[in-house]
Amino acid sequence: MKCLGIETTAHTFGAGVSTEKKILSNELSMYKTERGGMLPREAADHHYQNAWRIINNALKNAKTSPSELDCIGFSQGPGMGAPLRIGAAIARYLSLKHKKPLIGVNHCIAHLVIGKLLKAKDPVMLYVSGANTQVIALDEGRYRIFGETLDNGVGNMLDAFARSAGIGFPGGPVIEKLALKGKKYVKLPYTVKGMDISVGGLLTNLKQKLGKHKLEDLCHSLQETLFSMLVEVSERAMAHCNKKNLLLTGGVAANKRLQEMCKKMCRARNARLFAPPTSLARDNGAMIAYTALLMHKKGHCTRIEDSQIRPRWRTDQVKTIITI
Ligand code: ATP
Ligand code: FE2
């Protein structure tokens, strides 16, 4: 069976084709800026302009025609209204035109379900992206949030710092590069409350330090502080739930230093770290296709009249259909 998945919750227009076992294609175009942040209207325009090229490439690379598809999946939420609407409209159109079932997918759940491809069994999940930062584990058939950020998502915080430093969007990858050249650790606020974290104080403090320290040192110190907070809450959840696997997912999971720190913690606890390749950890269409197909196989379908976007759809509001 094959599914086409469409992703448009924020900056990325993604389209991918997947079977139950394998990703066949994963194409994307990302809205970026040199200096300022992301404007939802501009992101939506970007998606509209790139949609058909990306979808056609995804089908071509998967050697699949629309008639061979079993269903069409799309990110129904959470995310930004304007970009979400583009993906939903295109998915409805394709579903009606080719008479294929439509499957509305929760974007956050898709970030987790991709761990199934890596055969990560019953892990604690550190889902760390732009808008979301959550420590999740399956408990009695539901994805439960054990800990989360009390204010901003880690990626958005990195992007906000990058905006202040004038190094463009997305900020995470540039900060990672600059951090490699940082030598001095500058002391920064470290805020962990049980299994929750807070990053607002850290961001304010960093902004105040801009221009007083080398940007490279600030980026290095930011990563060391912020990622230590993430590792601490993940380890606490693993100890509490007595789980032996950690799945690191979401756009920030691309960061090599974060991966290294998680690996070290897992090694010390005799546990295993699972980290998808960046192409599947960040926003992408293949994870939507994969999740939608598994949902379709379980008999799930989204009627056109129920396919309106859900910008504030939380992970723990989702009826669990696919467990990992
Ligand atoms: P969600 O809706 O799941 O929150 P998202 O819209 O934030 O998703 P993702 O692609 O999952 O999209 O994550 C994007 C974030 O990841 C951005 O904030 C970006 O700065 C951050 N990021 C990307 N690469 C890196 C990296 N190498 N190091 C740190 N952060 C990174
Ligand atoms: Fe995401």
Tab-separated table of C-alpha atoms and ligand atoms in Angstrom:
chain	number	residue	atom	x	y	z
A	1	MET	CA	0.000	0.000	0.000
A	2	LYS	CA	1.115	3.577	-0.668
A	3	CYS	CA	0.218	6.982	0.694
A	4	LEU	CA	1.084	10.549	-0.304
A	5	GLY	CA	1.592	12.853	2.702
A	6	ILE	CA	1.506	16.656	2.677
A	7	GLU	CA	3.092	18.817	5.380
A	8	THR	CA	2.421	22.559	5.789
A	9	THR	CA	2.156	23.366	9.515
A	10	ALA	CA	4.769	26.141	9.381
A	11	HIS	CA	7.865	26.961	7.311
A	12	THR	CA	8.104	23.762	5.246
A	13	PHE	CA	6.095	22.542	2.296
A	14	GLY	CA	6.761	18.819	2.280
A	15	ALA	CA	5.423	15.928	0.239
A	16	GLY	CA	6.427	12.296	0.575
A	17	VAL	CA	5.282	8.846	-0.420
A	18	SER	CA	5.452	5.935	1.983
A	19	THR	CA	4.526	2.273	2.285
A	20	GLU	CA	3.909	0.579	5.674
A	21	LYS	CA	7.596	-0.343	5.807
A	22	LYS	CA	9.549	2.159	3.786
A	23	ILE	CA	9.767	5.792	2.790
A	24	LEU	CA	9.773	5.948	-1.022
A	25	SER	CA	10.288	9.698	-1.408
A	26	ASN	CA	10.565	12.799	0.744
A	27	GLU	CA	10.671	16.184	-1.007
A	28	LEU	CA	10.497	19.605	0.556
A	29	SER	CA	10.950	23.317	0.143
A	30	MET	CA	11.546	25.505	3.167
A	31	TYR	CA	10.741	29.176	3.611
A	32	LYS	CA	13.842	30.951	4.956
A	33	THR	CA	14.975	34.512	5.661
A	34	GLU	CA	18.424	36.127	5.836
A	35	ARG	CA	17.700	38.415	8.787
A	36	GLY	CA	14.151	38.650	10.178
A	37	GLY	CA	11.760	35.957	11.451
A	38	MET	CA	8.991	34.031	9.691
A	39	LEU	CA	5.760	35.716	8.560
A	40	PRO	CA	2.890	33.183	8.296
A	41	ARG	CA	1.416	34.907	5.199
A	42	GLU	CA	4.775	34.763	3.424
A	43	ALA	CA	5.205	31.109	4.396
A	44	ALA	CA	1.748	30.377	2.938
A	45	ASP	CA	2.686	32.160	-0.322
A	46	HIS	CA	5.888	30.134	-0.468
A	47	HIS	CA	3.908	26.894	-0.028
A	48	TYR	CA	1.412	27.830	-2.711
A	49	GLN	CA	4.194	28.636	-5.180
A	50	ASN	CA	6.138	25.416	-4.541
A	51	ALA	CA	3.336	22.912	-3.873
A	52	TRP	CA	2.878	21.255	-7.269
A	53	ARG	CA	6.593	21.048	-8.067
A	54	ILE	CA	7.256	19.310	-4.727
A	55	ILE	CA	4.246	16.972	-5.003
A	56	ASN	CA	5.134	15.988	-8.574
A	57	ASN	CA	8.754	15.323	-7.582
A	58	ALA	CA	7.621	13.197	-4.631
A	59	LEU	CA	5.394	11.086	-6.895
A	60	LYS	CA	8.091	10.852	-9.578
A	61	ASN	CA	10.841	9.819	-7.143
A	62	ALA	CA	8.527	7.185	-5.664
A	63	LYS	CA	7.711	5.983	-9.206
A	64	THR	CA	4.059	6.308	-8.294
A	65	SER	CA	1.091	7.785	-10.128
A	66	PRO	CA	-1.858	9.269	-8.188
A	67	SER	CA	-4.058	6.338	-9.265
A	68	GLU	CA	-1.701	3.911	-7.456
A	69	LEU	CA	-2.110	5.683	-4.116
A	70	ASP	CA	-4.278	4.126	-1.393
A	71	CYS	CA	-4.849	7.367	0.505
A	72	ILE	CA	-3.841	11.036	0.881
A	73	GLY	CA	-2.558	12.253	4.253
A	74	PHE	CA	-2.139	15.856	5.375
A	75	SER	CA	-1.086	17.751	8.493
A	76	GLN	CA	-4.379	18.943	9.988
A	77	GLY	CA	-2.694	20.688	12.928
A	78	PRO	CA	-1.283	22.036	15.155
A	79	GLY	CA	0.398	24.930	13.407
A	80	MET	CA	-0.123	28.303	11.765
A	81	GLY	CA	-3.483	28.958	10.130
A	82	ALA	CA	-2.357	30.385	6.792
A	83	PRO	CA	0.206	27.666	5.900
A	84	LEU	CA	-2.048	24.865	7.239
A	85	ARG	CA	-4.917	25.980	4.991
A	86	ILE	CA	-2.792	25.598	1.845
A	87	GLY	CA	-1.922	21.959	2.610
A	88	ALA	CA	-5.479	21.073	3.646
A	89	ALA	CA	-6.957	22.591	0.466
A	90	ILE	CA	-4.502	20.723	-1.781
A	91	ALA	CA	-5.087	17.421	0.042
A	92	ARG	CA	-8.900	17.789	-0.254
A	93	TYR	CA	-8.549	18.553	-3.953
A	94	LEU	CA	-6.332	15.497	-4.594
A	95	SER	CA	-8.594	13.266	-2.530
A	96	LEU	CA	-11.722	14.320	-4.451
A	97	LYS	CA	-10.038	14.347	-7.869
A	98	HIS	CA	-8.480	10.890	-7.558
A	99	LYS	CA	-11.225	9.438	-5.315
A	100	LYS	CA	-8.803	8.464	-2.549
A	101	PRO	CA	-9.551	8.476	1.196
A	102	LEU	CA	-8.354	11.596	3.043
A	103	ILE	CA	-6.510	11.217	6.366
A	104	GLY	CA	-5.981	14.231	8.662
A	105	VAL	CA	-2.842	13.674	10.736
A	106	ASN	CA	-1.721	15.331	13.964
A	107	HIS	CA	1.705	16.727	13.077
A	108	CYS	CA	3.191	16.101	16.557
A	109	ILE	CA	2.063	12.472	16.572
A	110	ALA	CA	3.675	12.008	13.137
A	111	HIS	CA	6.994	13.262	14.595
A	112	LEU	CA	6.683	10.443	17.183
A	113	VAL	CA	5.312	7.677	14.962
A	114	ILE	CA	8.321	7.991	12.633
A	115	GLY	CA	10.232	6.286	15.485
A	116	LYS	CA	8.415	3.078	14.504
A	117	LEU	CA	10.500	2.934	11.317
A	118	LEU	CA	13.630	2.790	13.507
A	119	LYS	CA	12.045	0.034	15.597
A	120	ALA	CA	12.305	2.119	18.763
A	121	LYS	CA	10.217	0.013	21.161
A	122	ASP	CA	8.175	1.867	23.792
A	123	PRO	CA	10.621	4.767	24.187
A	124	VAL	CA	10.482	7.957	26.170
A	125	MET	CA	10.157	10.550	23.413
A	126	LEU	CA	11.960	13.864	23.504
A	127	TYR	CA	10.067	15.851	20.896
A	128	VAL	CA	11.927	19.082	20.422
A	129	SER	CA	11.055	21.365	17.543
A	130	GLY	CA	10.152	25.004	16.948
A	131	ALA	CA	6.813	25.354	18.659
A	132	ASN	CA	6.902	22.153	20.715
A	133	THR	CA	9.140	20.809	23.439
A	134	GLN	CA	7.668	17.799	25.201
A	135	VAL	CA	8.794	14.668	27.014
A	136	ILE	CA	6.249	12.009	26.099
A	137	ALA	CA	5.684	8.351	26.889
A	138	LEU	CA	2.928	5.922	26.019
A	139	ASP	CA	1.030	5.022	29.136
A	140	GLU	CA	-2.162	2.945	29.130
A	141	GLY	CA	-2.636	3.484	25.382
A	142	ARG	CA	-2.235	7.274	25.372
A	143	TYR	CA	0.629	9.568	24.523
A	144	ARG	CA	1.086	11.293	27.871
A	145	ILE	CA	3.067	14.464	28.264
A	146	PHE	CA	5.322	13.984	31.280
A	147	GLY	CA	7.103	17.252	30.880
A	148	GLU	CA	7.119	20.228	28.555
A	149	THR	CA	8.274	23.780	28.175
A	150	LEU	CA	6.379	26.190	30.375
A	151	ASP	CA	6.859	28.996	27.855
A	152	ASN	CA	8.491	28.759	24.389
A	153	GLY	CA	9.484	25.730	22.365
A	154	VAL	CA	13.261	25.257	22.244
A	155	GLY	CA	13.478	25.825	18.461
A	156	ASN	CA	11.441	29.039	18.662
A	157	MET	CA	13.709	30.206	21.468
A	158	LEU	CA	16.802	29.498	19.337
A	159	ASP	CA	15.133	31.318	16.432
A	160	ALA	CA	14.250	34.305	18.664
A	161	PHE	CA	17.849	34.577	19.843
A	162	ALA	CA	19.054	34.297	16.242
A	163	ARG	CA	16.653	37.088	15.242
A	164	SER	CA	18.101	39.355	17.946
A	165	ALA	CA	21.629	38.460	16.875
A	166	GLY	CA	20.717	39.180	13.209
A	167	ILE	CA	21.684	35.747	11.900
A	168	GLY	CA	18.405	34.867	10.105
A	169	PHE	CA	15.804	32.089	10.181
A	170	PRO	CA	15.996	29.224	11.036
A	171	GLY	CA	18.422	30.027	13.839
A	172	GLY	CA	19.188	26.522	15.168
A	173	PRO	CA	21.606	25.394	12.430
A	174	VAL	CA	23.531	28.722	12.447
A	175	ILE	CA	23.804	28.646	16.253
A	176	GLU	CA	25.110	25.067	16.016
A	177	LYS	CA	27.840	26.142	13.570
A	178	LEU	CA	28.858	29.192	15.631
A	179	ALA	CA	28.875	27.106	18.837
A	180	LEU	CA	31.610	24.893	17.386
A	181	LYS	CA	33.899	27.943	17.406
A	182	GLY	CA	32.939	28.972	20.960
A	183	LYS	CA	35.618	28.388	23.611
A	184	LYS	CA	34.445	30.142	26.765
A	185	TYR	CA	31.412	29.067	28.811
A	186	VAL	CA	29.340	32.068	29.883
A	187	LYS	CA	27.096	31.322	32.861
A	188	LEU	CA	23.385	31.386	31.941
A	189	PRO	CA	20.098	30.694	33.795
A	190	TYR	CA	19.191	27.005	34.016
A	191	THR	CA	15.491	26.388	34.718
A	192	VAL	CA	14.151	22.890	35.294
A	193	LYS	CA	10.987	22.316	37.340
A	194	GLY	CA	10.358	18.613	37.822
A	195	MET	CA	9.985	17.364	34.277
A	196	ASP	CA	9.225	20.813	32.832
A	197	ILE	CA	11.635	23.429	31.558
A	198	SER	CA	11.403	27.164	31.028
A	199	VAL	CA	13.459	29.077	28.469
A	200	GLY	CA	12.122	32.658	28.775
A	201	GLY	CA	14.692	33.762	31.387
A	202	LEU	CA	17.499	32.181	29.394
A	203	LEU	CA	16.456	34.102	26.261
A	204	THR	CA	16.202	37.453	28.075
A	205	ASN	CA	19.569	36.911	29.718
A	206	LEU	CA	21.198	35.989	26.412
A	207	LYS	CA	19.785	39.081	24.697
A	208	GLN	CA	21.257	41.236	27.474
A	209	LYS	CA	24.649	39.600	26.918
A	210	LEU	CA	24.663	40.225	23.135
A	211	GLY	CA	27.589	42.475	22.235
A	212	LYS	CA	29.269	41.923	25.628
A	213	HIS	CA	30.633	38.481	24.735
A	214	LYS	CA	31.711	36.817	21.506
A	215	LEU	CA	28.643	35.500	19.653
A	216	GLU	CA	30.413	32.134	19.280
A	217	ASP	CA	30.834	31.848	23.072
A	218	LEU	CA	27.189	32.773	23.646
A	219	CYS	CA	26.033	30.128	21.141
A	220	HIS	CA	28.245	27.495	22.774
A	221	SER	CA	26.984	28.393	26.259
A	222	LEU	CA	23.391	28.496	25.063
A	223	GLN	CA	23.618	24.979	23.626
A	224	GLU	CA	25.368	23.544	26.686
A	225	THR	CA	22.812	25.050	29.077
A	226	LEU	CA	19.654	24.418	27.091
A	227	PHE	CA	20.512	20.871	26.037
A	228	SER	CA	21.542	19.941	29.600
A	229	MET	CA	18.040	20.967	30.678
A	230	LEU	CA	16.536	18.698	27.992
A	231	VAL	CA	18.765	15.772	28.933
A	232	GLU	CA	17.922	16.173	32.618
A	233	VAL	CA	14.139	16.049	32.086
A	234	SER	CA	14.421	13.147	29.628
A	235	GLU	CA	16.491	11.143	32.079
A	236	ARG	CA	14.001	11.858	34.864
A	237	ALA	CA	11.138	10.587	32.679
A	238	MET	CA	13.118	7.455	31.738
A	239	ALA	CA	13.847	6.717	35.395
A	240	HIS	CA	10.235	7.412	36.430
A	241	CYS	CA	8.696	5.217	33.703
A	242	ASN	CA	11.462	2.657	33.855
A	243	LYS	CA	11.999	2.809	30.083
A	244	LYS	CA	15.168	1.750	28.325
A	245	ASN	CA	14.867	3.645	25.049
A	246	LEU	CA	14.917	7.337	24.181
A	247	LEU	CA	13.595	8.671	20.867
A	248	LEU	CA	14.893	12.095	19.887
A	249	THR	CA	12.691	13.759	17.289
A	250	GLY	CA	11.601	17.161	15.884
A	251	GLY	CA	13.655	19.752	13.999
A	252	VAL	CA	16.090	20.449	16.863
A	253	ALA	CA	16.972	16.718	16.941
A	254	ALA	CA	19.227	17.476	13.935
A	255	ASN	CA	21.671	19.101	16.358
A	256	LYS	CA	24.807	16.944	16.723
A	257	ARG	CA	25.670	18.273	20.172
A	258	LEU	CA	22.179	17.458	21.482
A	259	GLN	CA	22.452	13.959	20.000
A	260	GLU	CA	25.866	13.493	21.618
A	261	MET	CA	24.599	14.594	25.049
A	262	CYS	CA	21.546	12.310	24.833
A	263	LYS	CA	23.746	9.399	23.762
A	264	LYS	CA	26.053	9.941	26.741
A	265	MET	CA	23.136	9.972	29.174
A	266	CYS	CA	21.660	6.814	27.617
A	267	ARG	CA	24.999	5.026	27.765
A	268	ALA	CA	25.320	5.861	31.452
A	269	ARG	CA	21.871	4.321	32.120
A	270	ASN	CA	22.440	1.331	29.890
A	271	ALA	CA	19.719	2.596	27.575
A	272	ARG	CA	19.530	3.169	23.796
A	273	LEU	CA	19.119	6.360	21.840
A	274	PHE	CA	17.092	6.372	18.607
A	275	ALA	CA	17.455	9.445	16.419
A	276	PRO	CA	15.912	9.513	12.922
A	277	PRO	CA	17.954	11.069	10.101
A	278	THR	CA	17.409	14.829	9.935
A	279	SER	CA	15.233	14.440	6.816
A	280	LEU	CA	12.688	12.510	8.914
A	281	ALA	CA	13.164	14.305	12.252
A	282	ARG	CA	12.398	17.797	10.898
A	283	ASP	CA	9.084	18.829	9.343
A	284	ASN	CA	8.567	16.603	6.305
A	285	GLY	CA	5.877	15.009	4.167
A	286	ALA	CA	7.118	11.412	4.518
A	287	MET	CA	6.268	11.252	8.233
A	288	ILE	CA	2.739	12.415	7.390
A	289	ALA	CA	2.434	9.788	4.636
A	290	TYR	CA	3.732	7.019	6.928
A	291	THR	CA	1.418	7.945	9.826
A	292	ALA	CA	-1.596	8.431	7.548
A	293	LEU	CA	-1.058	5.038	5.942
A	294	LEU	CA	-0.889	3.265	9.316
A	295	MET	CA	-4.077	5.098	10.343
A	296	HIS	CA	-5.764	4.116	7.070
A	297	LYS	CA	-4.838	0.478	7.659
A	298	LYS	CA	-6.610	0.692	11.020
A	299	GLY	CA	-9.759	1.886	9.238
A	300	HIS	CA	-9.414	5.595	9.929
A	301	CYS	CA	-10.665	8.182	7.407
A	302	THR	CA	-11.342	11.943	7.597
A	303	ARG	CA	-14.549	13.099	5.936
A	304	ILE	CA	-14.239	16.301	3.878
A	305	GLU	CA	-16.637	18.054	6.274
A	306	ASP	CA	-14.340	17.117	9.198
A	307	SER	CA	-11.141	18.145	7.446
A	308	GLN	CA	-10.965	21.741	8.700
A	309	ILE	CA	-7.541	22.710	10.044
A	310	ARG	CA	-6.886	22.404	13.804
A	311	PRO	CA	-4.207	25.017	14.656
A	312	ARG	CA	-4.254	24.245	18.408
A	313	TRP	CA	-4.547	20.450	18.396
A	314	ARG	CA	-2.532	19.133	21.367
A	315	THR	CA	-0.725	15.781	21.408
A	316	ASP	CA	-2.653	14.556	24.432
A	317	GLN	CA	-6.031	15.381	22.823
A	318	VAL	CA	-5.433	12.851	20.058
A	319	LYS	CA	-7.235	9.535	20.201
A	320	THR	CA	-4.397	7.033	20.019
A	321	ILE	CA	-4.655	5.006	16.826
A	322	ILE	CA	-0.995	4.202	16.236
A	323	THR	CA	1.252	3.266	19.141
A	324	ILE	CA	4.999	2.985	18.919
B	1	ATP	P1	6.506	21.759	15.259
B	1	ATP	O1	5.217	22.247	14.698
B	1	ATP	O2	6.609	20.297	15.391
B	1	ATP	O3	6.935	22.520	16.442
B	1	ATP	P2	8.345	23.127	13.568
B	1	ATP	O4	7.450	23.915	12.725
B	1	ATP	O5	9.033	23.824	14.603
B	1	ATP	O6	7.564	21.887	14.071
B	1	ATP	P3	10.621	21.483	12.764
B	1	ATP	O7	11.193	21.331	11.383
B	1	ATP	O8	10.201	20.265	13.471
B	1	ATP	O9	9.435	22.509	12.572
B	1	ATP	O10	11.669	22.294	13.666
B	1	ATP	C1	12.179	23.522	13.254
B	1	ATP	C2	13.083	24.072	14.342
B	1	ATP	O11	14.267	23.275	14.445
B	1	ATP	C3	13.513	25.507	14.100
B	1	ATP	O12	13.238	26.257	15.255
B	1	ATP	C4	15.019	25.384	13.844
B	1	ATP	O13	15.770	26.493	14.312
B	1	ATP	C5	15.363	24.132	14.632
B	1	ATP	N1	16.566	23.467	14.118
B	1	ATP	C6	16.778	22.989	12.870
B	1	ATP	N2	18.041	22.493	12.749
B	1	ATP	C7	18.632	22.668	13.960
B	1	ATP	C8	19.926	22.383	14.481
B	1	ATP	N3	20.870	21.824	13.738
B	1	ATP	N4	20.175	22.706	15.773
B	1	ATP	C9	19.222	23.273	16.544
B	1	ATP	N5	17.986	23.570	16.108
B	1	ATP	C10	17.688	23.283	14.837
B	2	FE2	FE	7.400	19.883	13.407
